[in-house]
CSV table of N, CA and C in Angstrom, one decimal:
chain,number,residue,atom,x,y,z
A,1,MET,N,-24.6,-70.5,-4.0
A,1,MET,CA,-24.3,-69.2,-3.6
A,1,MET,C,-23.9,-68.4,-4.9
A,2,GLY,N,-23.3,-69.0,-5.9
A,2,GLY,CA,-23.0,-68.3,-7.1
A,2,GLY,C,-24.2,-67.8,-7.9
A,3,MET,N,-25.3,-68.5,-7.7
A,3,MET,CA,-26.5,-68.1,-8.4
A,3,MET,C,-27.1,-66.8,-7.9
A,4,LEU,N,-26.9,-66.5,-6.6
A,4,LEU,CA,-27.5,-65.3,-6.0
A,4,LEU,C,-26.7,-64.1,-6.4
A,5,ASN,N,-25.4,-64.3,-6.8
A,5,ASN,CA,-24.6,-63.1,-7.1
A,5,ASN,C,-24.8,-62.6,-8.5
A,6,ASN,N,-25.1,-63.5,-9.5
A,6,ASN,CA,-25.3,-63.1,-10.9
A,6,ASN,C,-26.7,-63.0,-11.2
A,7,TRP,N,-27.3,-61.8,-11.1
A,7,TRP,CA,-28.7,-61.6,-11.4
A,7,TRP,C,-28.8,-61.2,-12.9
A,8,ASP,N,-29.7,-61.7,-13.6
A,8,ASP,CA,-30.0,-61.3,-15.0
A,8,ASP,C,-31.4,-60.8,-15.1
A,9,ILE,N,-31.5,-59.6,-14.8
A,9,ILE,CA,-32.9,-59.0,-14.8
A,9,ILE,C,-33.4,-58.8,-16.2
A,10,GLY,N,-32.5,-58.4,-17.1
A,10,GLY,CA,-32.9,-58.2,-18.5
A,10,GLY,C,-33.5,-59.4,-19.1
A,11,GLY,N,-32.8,-60.6,-18.8
A,11,GLY,CA,-33.3,-61.9,-19.3
A,11,GLY,C,-34.7,-62.2,-18.8
A,12,GLY,N,-34.9,-62.0,-17.5
A,12,GLY,CA,-36.2,-62.3,-16.9
A,12,GLY,C,-37.3,-61.4,-17.5
A,13,VAL,N,-37.0,-60.2,-17.7
A,13,VAL,CA,-38.0,-59.2,-18.3
A,13,VAL,C,-38.3,-59.6,-19.7
A,14,SER,N,-37.3,-60.0,-20.5
A,14,SER,CA,-37.5,-60.4,-21.9
A,14,SER,C,-38.3,-61.7,-22.0
A,15,ASP,N,-38.0,-62.6,-21.1
A,15,ASP,CA,-38.8,-63.9,-21.1
A,15,ASP,C,-40.3,-63.6,-20.7
A,16,PHE,N,-40.5,-62.7,-19.7
A,16,PHE,CA,-41.9,-62.3,-19.4
A,16,PHE,C,-42.6,-61.7,-20.5
A,17,TRP,N,-41.9,-60.8,-21.2
A,17,TRP,CA,-42.5,-60.1,-22.4
A,17,TRP,C,-42.8,-61.0,-23.5
A,18,ASP,N,-42.0,-62.0,-23.8
A,18,ASP,CA,-42.2,-63.0,-24.8
A,18,ASP,C,-43.5,-63.8,-24.4
A,19,TYR,N,-43.6,-64.2,-23.2
A,19,TYR,CA,-44.7,-65.0,-22.7
A,19,TYR,C,-46.0,-64.2,-22.9
A,20,VAL,N,-46.0,-62.9,-22.5
A,20,VAL,CA,-47.2,-62.0,-22.6
A,20,VAL,C,-47.6,-61.8,-24.0
A,21,ARG,N,-46.7,-61.7,-25.0
A,21,ARG,CA,-47.0,-61.4,-26.4
A,21,ARG,C,-47.6,-62.6,-27.1
A,22,GLN,N,-47.4,-63.8,-26.6
A,22,GLN,CA,-47.8,-65.0,-27.4
A,22,GLN,C,-49.3,-65.0,-27.3
A,23,PRO,N,-49.9,-65.3,-28.5
A,23,PRO,CA,-51.4,-65.3,-28.6
A,23,PRO,C,-51.9,-66.6,-27.9
A,24,ARG,N,-52.5,-66.5,-26.8
A,24,ARG,CA,-53.1,-67.6,-26.1
A,24,ARG,C,-54.6,-67.4,-25.9
A,25,PRO,N,-55.3,-68.5,-25.8
A,25,PRO,CA,-56.8,-68.3,-25.6
A,25,PRO,C,-57.0,-67.7,-24.2
A,26,HIS,N,-57.9,-66.9,-24.1
A,26,HIS,CA,-58.3,-66.2,-22.8
A,26,HIS,C,-57.2,-65.3,-22.3
A,27,ARG,N,-56.3,-64.8,-23.1
A,27,ARG,CA,-55.2,-64.0,-22.6
A,27,ARG,C,-55.8,-62.7,-22.0
A,28,TRP,N,-56.7,-62.1,-22.7
A,28,TRP,CA,-57.2,-60.8,-22.2
A,28,TRP,C,-58.1,-61.0,-21.0
A,29,THR,N,-58.8,-62.1,-20.9
A,29,THR,CA,-59.6,-62.4,-19.8
A,29,THR,C,-58.8,-62.6,-18.6
A,30,SER,N,-57.7,-63.3,-18.7
A,30,SER,CA,-56.7,-63.5,-17.6
A,30,SER,C,-56.2,-62.2,-17.1
A,31,TRP,N,-55.8,-61.4,-18.0
A,31,TRP,CA,-55.3,-60.1,-17.6
A,31,TRP,C,-56.3,-59.3,-16.9
A,32,GLY,N,-57.5,-59.3,-17.4
A,32,GLY,CA,-58.6,-58.6,-16.7
A,32,GLY,C,-58.9,-59.1,-15.3
A,33,VAL,N,-58.9,-60.4,-15.1
A,33,VAL,CA,-59.1,-61.0,-13.8
A,33,VAL,C,-58.0,-60.7,-12.9
A,34,ALA,N,-56.7,-60.7,-13.4
A,34,ALA,CA,-55.6,-60.4,-12.5
A,34,ALA,C,-55.6,-59.0,-12.1
A,35,ILE,N,-55.9,-58.1,-13.0
A,35,ILE,CA,-56.0,-56.6,-12.6
A,35,ILE,C,-57.2,-56.4,-11.7
A,36,ALA,N,-58.3,-57.0,-11.9
A,36,ALA,CA,-59.5,-56.8,-11.0
A,36,ALA,C,-59.2,-57.3,-9.6
A,37,ILE,N,-58.5,-58.5,-9.5
A,37,ILE,CA,-58.1,-59.0,-8.2
A,37,ILE,C,-57.2,-58.1,-7.5
A,38,ALA,N,-56.2,-57.5,-8.2
A,38,ALA,CA,-55.2,-56.6,-7.6
A,38,ALA,C,-56.0,-55.3,-7.1
A,39,ILE,N,-56.8,-54.8,-7.9
A,39,ILE,CA,-57.6,-53.6,-7.5
A,39,ILE,C,-58.5,-53.9,-6.3
A,40,LEU,N,-59.1,-55.1,-6.3
A,40,LEU,CA,-60.0,-55.5,-5.2
A,40,LEU,C,-59.2,-55.6,-3.9
A,41,LEU,N,-58.0,-56.2,-4.0
A,41,LEU,CA,-57.1,-56.3,-2.8
A,41,LEU,C,-56.7,-55.0,-2.3
A,42,PHE,N,-56.3,-54.1,-3.2
A,42,PHE,CA,-55.9,-52.7,-2.7
A,42,PHE,C,-57.0,-52.0,-2.1
A,43,TRP,N,-58.2,-52.1,-2.7
A,43,TRP,CA,-59.4,-51.4,-2.2
A,43,TRP,C,-59.8,-52.0,-0.8
A,44,GLY,N,-59.7,-53.3,-0.7
A,44,GLY,CA,-60.0,-54.0,0.6
A,44,GLY,C,-59.1,-53.6,1.7
A,45,PHE,N,-57.8,-53.6,1.4
A,45,PHE,CA,-56.8,-53.1,2.4
A,45,PHE,C,-57.0,-51.7,2.8
A,46,GLY,N,-57.3,-50.9,1.8
A,46,GLY,CA,-57.5,-49.4,2.1
A,46,GLY,C,-58.8,-49.2,2.9
A,47,LYS,N,-59.8,-50.0,2.7
A,47,LYS,CA,-61.1,-49.7,3.4
A,47,LYS,C,-61.1,-50.4,4.7
A,48,TYR,N,-60.7,-51.6,4.8
A,48,TYR,CA,-60.9,-52.4,6.0
A,48,TYR,C,-59.7,-52.6,6.9
A,49,LEU,N,-58.5,-52.6,6.3
A,49,LEU,CA,-57.3,-52.8,7.2
A,49,LEU,C,-56.9,-51.5,7.8
A,50,ILE,N,-57.0,-50.4,7.0
A,50,ILE,CA,-56.7,-49.0,7.5
A,50,ILE,C,-58.0,-48.2,7.5
A,51,PRO,N,-58.9,-48.4,8.5
A,51,PRO,CA,-60.2,-47.8,8.5
A,51,PRO,C,-60.0,-46.3,8.7
A,52,TYR,N,-61.0,-45.6,8.2
A,52,TYR,CA,-61.0,-44.1,8.3
A,52,TYR,C,-62.3,-43.8,9.1
A,53,GLU,N,-62.1,-43.1,10.2
A,53,GLU,CA,-63.3,-42.7,10.9
A,53,GLU,C,-63.7,-41.3,10.5
A,54,LYS,N,-65.0,-41.2,10.2
A,54,LYS,CA,-65.5,-39.8,9.9
A,54,LYS,C,-65.5,-39.0,11.2
A,55,PRO,N,-65.1,-37.7,11.0
A,55,PRO,CA,-65.1,-36.9,12.2
A,55,PRO,C,-66.5,-36.8,12.8
A,56,LYS,N,-66.6,-36.8,14.1
A,56,LYS,CA,-67.9,-36.8,14.8
A,56,LYS,C,-68.3,-35.3,14.9
A,57,PRO,N,-69.6,-35.1,14.9
A,57,PRO,CA,-70.1,-33.7,15.0
A,57,PRO,C,-69.7,-33.1,16.4
A,58,GLN,N,-69.3,-31.9,16.4
A,58,GLN,CA,-68.9,-31.2,17.6
A,58,GLN,C,-69.9,-30.1,17.9
A,59,ILE,N,-70.1,-30.0,19.2
A,59,ILE,CA,-71.0,-28.9,19.7
A,59,ILE,C,-70.0,-27.8,20.3
A,60,ILE,N,-70.0,-26.6,19.7
A,60,ILE,CA,-69.2,-25.6,20.2
A,60,ILE,C,-70.1,-24.5,20.9
A,61,TYR,N,-69.8,-24.3,22.2
A,61,TYR,CA,-70.5,-23.4,23.0
A,61,TYR,C,-69.9,-22.0,22.9
A,62,PHE,N,-70.7,-21.0,22.9
A,62,PHE,CA,-70.1,-19.7,23.0
A,62,PHE,C,-71.0,-18.8,23.9
A,63,GLU,N,-70.4,-17.7,24.4
A,63,GLU,CA,-71.2,-16.9,25.3
A,63,GLU,C,-72.3,-16.1,24.5
A,64,ASN,N,-73.4,-16.0,25.2
A,64,ASN,CA,-74.5,-15.3,24.6
A,64,ASN,C,-74.8,-14.1,25.5
A,65,TRP,N,-74.9,-12.9,24.9
A,65,TRP,CA,-75.1,-11.7,25.7
A,65,TRP,C,-76.5,-11.1,25.3
A,66,LYS,N,-77.0,-10.4,26.3
A,66,LYS,CA,-78.3,-9.8,26.1
A,66,LYS,C,-78.1,-8.7,25.1
A,67,ALA,N,-79.1,-8.4,24.3
A,67,ALA,CA,-79.0,-7.4,23.3
A,67,ALA,C,-79.0,-6.0,23.9
A,68,ASP,N,-79.6,-5.9,25.1
A,68,ASP,CA,-79.7,-4.5,25.7
A,68,ASP,C,-78.6,-4.3,26.7
A,69,ARG,N,-77.4,-4.9,26.6
A,69,ARG,CA,-76.3,-4.7,27.5
A,69,ARG,C,-75.8,-3.3,27.4
A,70,SER,N,-75.4,-2.7,28.5
A,70,SER,CA,-75.0,-1.3,28.5
A,70,SER,C,-73.5,-1.3,28.1
A,71,GLU,N,-73.0,-0.1,27.7
A,71,GLU,CA,-71.6,0.0,27.3
A,71,GLU,C,-70.7,-0.3,28.5
A,72,ALA,N,-71.2,0.1,29.7
A,72,ALA,CA,-70.4,-0.2,30.9
A,72,ALA,C,-70.2,-1.7,31.1
A,73,ASP,N,-71.3,-2.5,30.9
A,73,ASP,CA,-71.2,-4.0,31.0
A,73,ASP,C,-70.3,-4.6,30.0
A,74,ILE,N,-70.3,-4.0,28.8
A,74,ILE,CA,-69.4,-4.5,27.8
A,74,ILE,C,-67.9,-4.3,28.2
A,75,ARG,N,-67.7,-3.1,28.6
A,75,ARG,CA,-66.3,-2.7,29.0
A,75,ARG,C,-65.9,-3.5,30.3
A,76,ALA,N,-66.8,-3.8,31.2
A,76,ALA,CA,-66.4,-4.6,32.4
A,76,ALA,C,-66.1,-6.0,31.9
A,77,ASP,N,-66.8,-6.6,31.0
A,77,ASP,CA,-66.4,-7.9,30.5
A,77,ASP,C,-65.1,-7.9,29.8
A,78,TRP,N,-64.8,-6.8,29.0
A,78,TRP,CA,-63.5,-6.7,28.4
A,78,TRP,C,-62.4,-6.7,29.4
A,79,ILE,N,-62.6,-5.9,30.4
A,79,ILE,CA,-61.6,-5.7,31.5
A,79,ILE,C,-61.4,-7.0,32.2
A,80,ALA,N,-62.5,-7.7,32.5
A,80,ALA,CA,-62.4,-9.0,33.2
A,80,ALA,C,-61.6,-10.0,32.4
A,81,ARG,N,-61.8,-10.1,31.1
A,81,ARG,CA,-61.1,-11.0,30.2
A,81,ARG,C,-59.6,-10.6,30.1
A,82,ALA,N,-59.4,-9.3,30.0
A,82,ALA,CA,-58.0,-8.8,30.0
A,82,ALA,C,-57.2,-9.1,31.2
A,83,ARG,N,-57.9,-9.0,32.4
A,83,ARG,CA,-57.3,-9.3,33.7
A,83,ARG,C,-56.9,-10.8,33.7
A,84,GLU,N,-57.9,-11.6,33.3
A,84,GLU,CA,-57.6,-13.1,33.3
A,84,GLU,C,-56.5,-13.4,32.4
A,85,THR,N,-56.4,-12.9,31.2
A,85,THR,CA,-55.3,-13.1,30.3
A,85,THR,C,-54.0,-12.7,30.9
A,86,THR,N,-54.0,-11.5,31.6
A,86,THR,CA,-52.8,-11.0,32.2
A,86,THR,C,-52.3,-11.9,33.3
A,87,ARG,N,-53.3,-12.4,34.1
A,87,ARG,CA,-53.0,-13.4,35.2
A,87,ARG,C,-52.3,-14.6,34.6
A,88,GLU,N,-52.9,-15.2,33.5
A,88,GLU,CA,-52.4,-16.4,32.9
A,88,GLU,C,-51.0,-16.1,32.3
A,89,ASN,N,-50.8,-15.0,31.7
A,89,ASN,CA,-49.5,-14.7,31.1
A,89,ASN,C,-48.4,-14.5,32.2
A,90,ALA,N,-48.8,-13.9,33.4
A,90,ALA,CA,-47.9,-13.8,34.5
A,90,ALA,C,-47.5,-15.1,35.1
A,91,ARG,N,-48.4,-16.0,35.2
A,91,ARG,CA,-48.1,-17.4,35.6
A,91,ARG,C,-47.1,-18.1,34.7
A,92,ARG,N,-47.4,-18.0,33.4
A,92,ARG,CA,-46.6,-18.6,32.4
A,92,ARG,C,-45.2,-18.0,32.4
A,93,ARG,N,-45.1,-16.7,32.6
A,93,ARG,CA,-43.9,-16.0,32.6
A,93,ARG,C,-43.0,-16.4,33.8
A,94,ALA,N,-43.7,-16.6,35.0
A,94,ALA,CA,-43.0,-17.1,36.2
A,94,ALA,C,-42.4,-18.5,35.9
A,95,GLU,N,-43.1,-19.4,35.2
A,95,GLU,CA,-42.6,-20.7,34.9
A,95,GLU,C,-41.4,-20.6,34.0
A,96,PHE,N,-41.5,-19.7,33.0
A,96,PHE,CA,-40.3,-19.5,32.1
A,96,PHE,C,-39.1,-18.9,32.9
A,97,GLN,N,-39.4,-18.1,33.9
A,97,GLN,CA,-38.3,-17.5,34.6
A,97,GLN,C,-37.6,-18.6,35.4
A,98,LYS,N,-38.4,-19.5,36.0
A,98,LYS,CA,-37.8,-20.7,36.7
A,98,LYS,C,-36.9,-21.5,35.8
A,99,LEU,N,-37.5,-21.8,34.6
A,99,LEU,CA,-36.7,-22.6,33.6
A,99,LEU,C,-35.4,-21.9,33.2
A,100,ALA,N,-35.5,-20.6,33.0
A,100,ALA,CA,-34.3,-19.8,32.6
A,100,ALA,C,-33.3,-19.8,33.7
A,101,ASP,N,-33.8,-19.7,35.0
A,101,ASP,CA,-32.8,-19.7,36.1
A,101,ASP,C,-32.2,-21.1,36.2
A,102,MET,N,-32.9,-22.1,36.0
A,102,MET,CA,-32.3,-23.5,36.1
A,102,MET,C,-31.3,-23.7,35.0
A,103,MET,N,-31.5,-23.1,33.8
A,103,MET,CA,-30.6,-23.3,32.7
A,103,MET,C,-29.5,-22.2,32.6
A,104,GLY,N,-29.6,-21.2,33.5
A,104,GLY,CA,-28.6,-20.2,33.5
A,104,GLY,C,-28.7,-19.2,32.3
A,105,VAL,N,-29.9,-19.0,31.8
A,105,VAL,CA,-30.2,-18.1,30.7
A,105,VAL,C,-30.7,-16.8,31.3
A,106,ASP,N,-30.3,-15.7,30.7
A,106,ASP,CA,-30.8,-14.4,31.1
A,106,ASP,C,-32.2,-14.2,30.6
A,107,TYR,N,-33.1,-13.9,31.4
A,107,TYR,CA,-34.5,-13.7,31.0
A,107,TYR,C,-35.0,-12.5,31.8
A,108,ASP,N,-35.3,-11.4,31.1
A,108,ASP,CA,-35.6,-10.2,31.7
A,108,ASP,C,-37.1,-10.0,31.5
A,109,SER,N,-37.9,-10.0,32.6
A,109,SER,CA,-39.4,-9.8,32.4
A,109,SER,C,-39.8,-8.6,33.2
A,110,ARG,N,-38.9,-7.6,33.4
A,110,ARG,CA,-39.3,-6.5,34.2
A,110,ARG,C,-40.4,-5.6,33.5
A,111,GLU,N,-40.3,-5.4,32.2
A,111,GLU,CA,-41.3,-4.6,31.5
A,111,GLU,C,-42.6,-5.3,31.6
A,112,ALA,N,-42.7,-6.6,31.4
A,112,ALA,CA,-43.9,-7.3,31.4
A,112,ALA,C,-44.5,-7.3,32.9
A,113,ASP,N,-43.6,-7.4,33.9
A,113,ASP,CA,-44.0,-7.4,35.2
A,113,ASP,C,-44.6,-6.0,35.6
A,114,ARG,N,-44.0,-5.0,35.0
A,114,ARG,CA,-44.5,-3.6,35.3
A,114,ARG,C,-46.0,-3.5,34.7
A,115,VAL,N,-46.2,-4.0,33.5
A,115,VAL,CA,-47.5,-3.9,32.9
A,115,VAL,C,-48.5,-4.8,33.7
A,116,THR,N,-48.0,-5.9,34.2
A,116,THR,CA,-48.9,-6.8,35.0
A,116,THR,C,-49.3,-6.0,36.3
A,117,ARG,N,-48.4,-5.4,36.9
A,117,ARG,CA,-48.7,-4.6,38.1
A,117,ARG,C,-49.7,-3.4,37.9
A,118,GLU,N,-49.5,-2.8,36.7
A,118,GLU,CA,-50.4,-1.7,36.3
A,118,GLU,C,-51.8,-2.2,36.1
A,119,THR,N,-51.9,-3.4,35.5
A,119,THR,CA,-53.2,-4.0,35.2
A,119,THR,C,-53.9,-4.6,36.4
A,120,LEU,N,-53.2,-5.3,37.2
A,120,LEU,CA,-53.8,-6.1,38.3
A,120,LEU,C,-53.7,-5.3,39.6
A,121,GLY,N,-52.8,-4.4,39.8
A,121,GLY,CA,-52.7,-3.7,41.0
A,121,GLY,C,-52.1,-4.6,42.1
A,122,LYS,N,-52.7,-4.6,43.3
A,122,LYS,CA,-52.2,-5.3,44.4
A,122,LYS,C,-52.4,-6.8,44.2
A,123,GLU,N,-53.3,-7.2,43.4
A,123,GLU,CA,-53.5,-8.6,43.1
A,123,GLU,C,-52.3,-9.3,42.5
A,124,ALA,N,-51.4,-8.5,41.8
A,124,ALA,CA,-50.2,-9.0,41.2
A,124,ALA,C,-49.3,-9.6,42.2
A,125,ASP,N,-49.3,-9.1,43.4
A,125,ASP,CA,-48.4,-9.6,44.4
A,125,ASP,C,-48.7,-11.0,44.9
A,126,THR,N,-49.9,-11.4,44.7
A,126,THR,CA,-50.4,-12.7,45.1
A,126,THR,C,-50.2,-13.8,44.0
A,127,LEU,N,-49.8,-13.4,42.8
A,127,LEU,CA,-49.7,-14.4,41.7
A,127,LEU,C,-48.6,-15.3,41.9
A,128,ASP,N,-47.5,-14.9,42.5
A,128,ASP,CA,-46.3,-15.7,42.7
A,128,ASP,C,-46.5,-16.7,43.8
A,129,GLU,N,-47.4,-16.4,44.7
A,129,GLU,CA,-47.7,-17.3,45.9
A,129,GLU,C,-48.5,-18.5,45.4
A,130,LYS,N,-48.0,-19.7,45.7
A,130,LYS,CA,-48.7,-20.9,45.4
A,130,LYS,C,-49.1,-21.5,46.7
A,131,PRO,N,-50.2,-22.2,46.7
A,131,PRO,CA,-50.6,-22.9,47.9
A,131,PRO,C,-49.5,-23.9,48.3
A,132,ALA,N,-49.3,-24.0,49.6
A,132,ALA,CA,-48.3,-25.0,50.0
A,132,ALA,C,-48.7,-26.4,49.7
A,133,PRO,N,-47.8,-27.2,49.1
A,133,PRO,CA,-48.2,-28.6,48.8
A,133,PRO,C,-48.5,-29.3,50.1
A,134,PRO,N,-49.4,-30.3,50.0
A,134,PRO,CA,-49.7,-31.0,51.2
A,134,PRO,C,-48.5,-31.7,51.8
A,135,LYS,N,-48.4,-31.6,53.1
A,135,LYS,CA,-47.2,-32.1,53.8
A,135,LYS,C,-47.3,-33.6,53.8
A,136,ARG,N,-46.2,-34.2,53.3
A,136,ARG,CA,-46.1,-35.7,53.3
A,136,ARG,C,-45.4,-36.1,54.6
A,137,SER,N,-46.0,-37.1,55.2
A,137,SER,CA,-45.4,-37.6,56.4
A,137,SER,C,-44.2,-38.5,56.1
A,138,THR,N,-43.3,-38.6,56.9
A,138,THR,CA,-42.1,-39.4,56.8
A,138,THR,C,-42.4,-40.8,57.3
A,139,LEU,N,-41.5,-41.7,56.9
A,139,LEU,CA,-41.7,-43.1,57.4
A,139,LEU,C,-41.7,-43.2,58.9
A,140,ALA,N,-40.9,-42.4,59.5
A,140,ALA,CA,-40.8,-42.4,61.0
A,140,ALA,C,-42.1,-41.9,61.6
A,141,GLU,N,-42.7,-40.9,61.0
A,141,GLU,CA,-44.0,-40.3,61.5
A,141,GLU,C,-45.1,-41.4,61.4
A,142,ARG,N,-45.1,-42.0,60.2
A,142,ARG,CA,-46.1,-43.0,60.0
A,142,ARG,C,-46.0,-44.2,61.0
A,143,ALA,N,-44.7,-44.6,61.2
A,143,ALA,CA,-44.5,-45.7,62.2
A,143,ALA,C,-44.9,-45.3,63.6
A,144,ALA,N,-44.7,-44.0,63.9
A,144,ALA,CA,-45.0,-43.5,65.3
A,144,ALA,C,-46.6,-43.6,65.5
A,145,ARG,N,-47.3,-43.4,64.4
A,145,ARG,CA,-48.8,-43.3,64.5
A,145,ARG,C,-49.4,-44.7,64.5
A,146,THR,N,-48.6,-45.7,64.1
A,146,THR,CA,-49.1,-47.1,64.1
A,146,THR,C,-49.2,-47.6,65.5
A,147,PRO,N,-50.3,-48.2,65.8
A,147,PRO,CA,-50.4,-48.8,67.2
A,147,PRO,C,-49.5,-49.9,67.4
A,148,PRO,N,-48.9,-50.0,68.6
A,148,PRO,CA,-48.0,-51.1,68.9
A,148,PRO,C,-48.7,-52.5,68.8
A,149,PRO,N,-47.9,-53.5,68.5
A,149,PRO,CA,-48.6,-54.8,68.4
A,149,PRO,C,-49.0,-55.3,69.8
A,150,PRO,N,-49.9,-56.2,69.9
A,150,PRO,CA,-50.3,-56.7,71.2
A,150,PRO,C,-49.2,-57.3,72.0
A,151,ALA,N,-49.2,-57.3,73.3
A,151,ALA,CA,-48.1,-57.7,74.2
A,151,ALA,C,-47.9,-59.2,74.0
A,152,ASP,N,-48.9,-60.0,73.7
A,152,ASP,CA,-48.7,-61.5,73.7
A,152,ASP,C,-48.1,-61.9,72.3
A,153,GLU,N,-48.0,-61.0,71.4
A,153,GLU,CA,-47.4,-61.3,70.1
A,153,GLU,C,-46.0,-60.8,70.0
A,154,ALA,N,-45.1,-61.6,69.6
A,154,ALA,CA,-43.7,-61.3,69.5
A,154,ALA,C,-43.5,-60.4,68.2
A,155,PRO,N,-42.6,-59.5,68.2
A,155,PRO,CA,-42.3,-58.7,67.0
A,155,PRO,C,-41.8,-59.5,65.9
A,156,ARG,N,-42.2,-59.2,64.7
A,156,ARG,CA,-41.8,-60.0,63.5
A,156,ARG,C,-40.4,-59.4,63.0
A,157,ARG,N,-39.6,-60.3,62.6
A,157,ARG,CA,-38.3,-59.9,62.0
A,157,ARG,C,-38.0,-60.6,60.7
């Protein structure tokens, strides 16, 4: 245990340096082989152990319009996109309002709601309505729908 407490790093480094400086046959060849093996190992780990996948080519689709579109068609497309963006923002705002209500944070969206109503008109009233989730039957309802066991068979307990 006493040997692990007294480390002499300086002595070890000086011994290594004395060994390296001694003229030995094939000293430079050994160094070259050792360095080449280390480089080869690092290169192999980098290439095969941690592989890099080249990005795959992507196809990006975009809308294509006729060159002879009228100004009215262009404006109608703008308005349709603006309405869709407004709808999406209103849905997101409603989710944030629910979160704020749950956390007890003041969240005032009156101005944004006013703009939404101006943009969408009567359609804005239907944005908050979500389709009713499918009604799930209770265990008692499912048991009531199950046909009774045959008369000759005793109930299992």
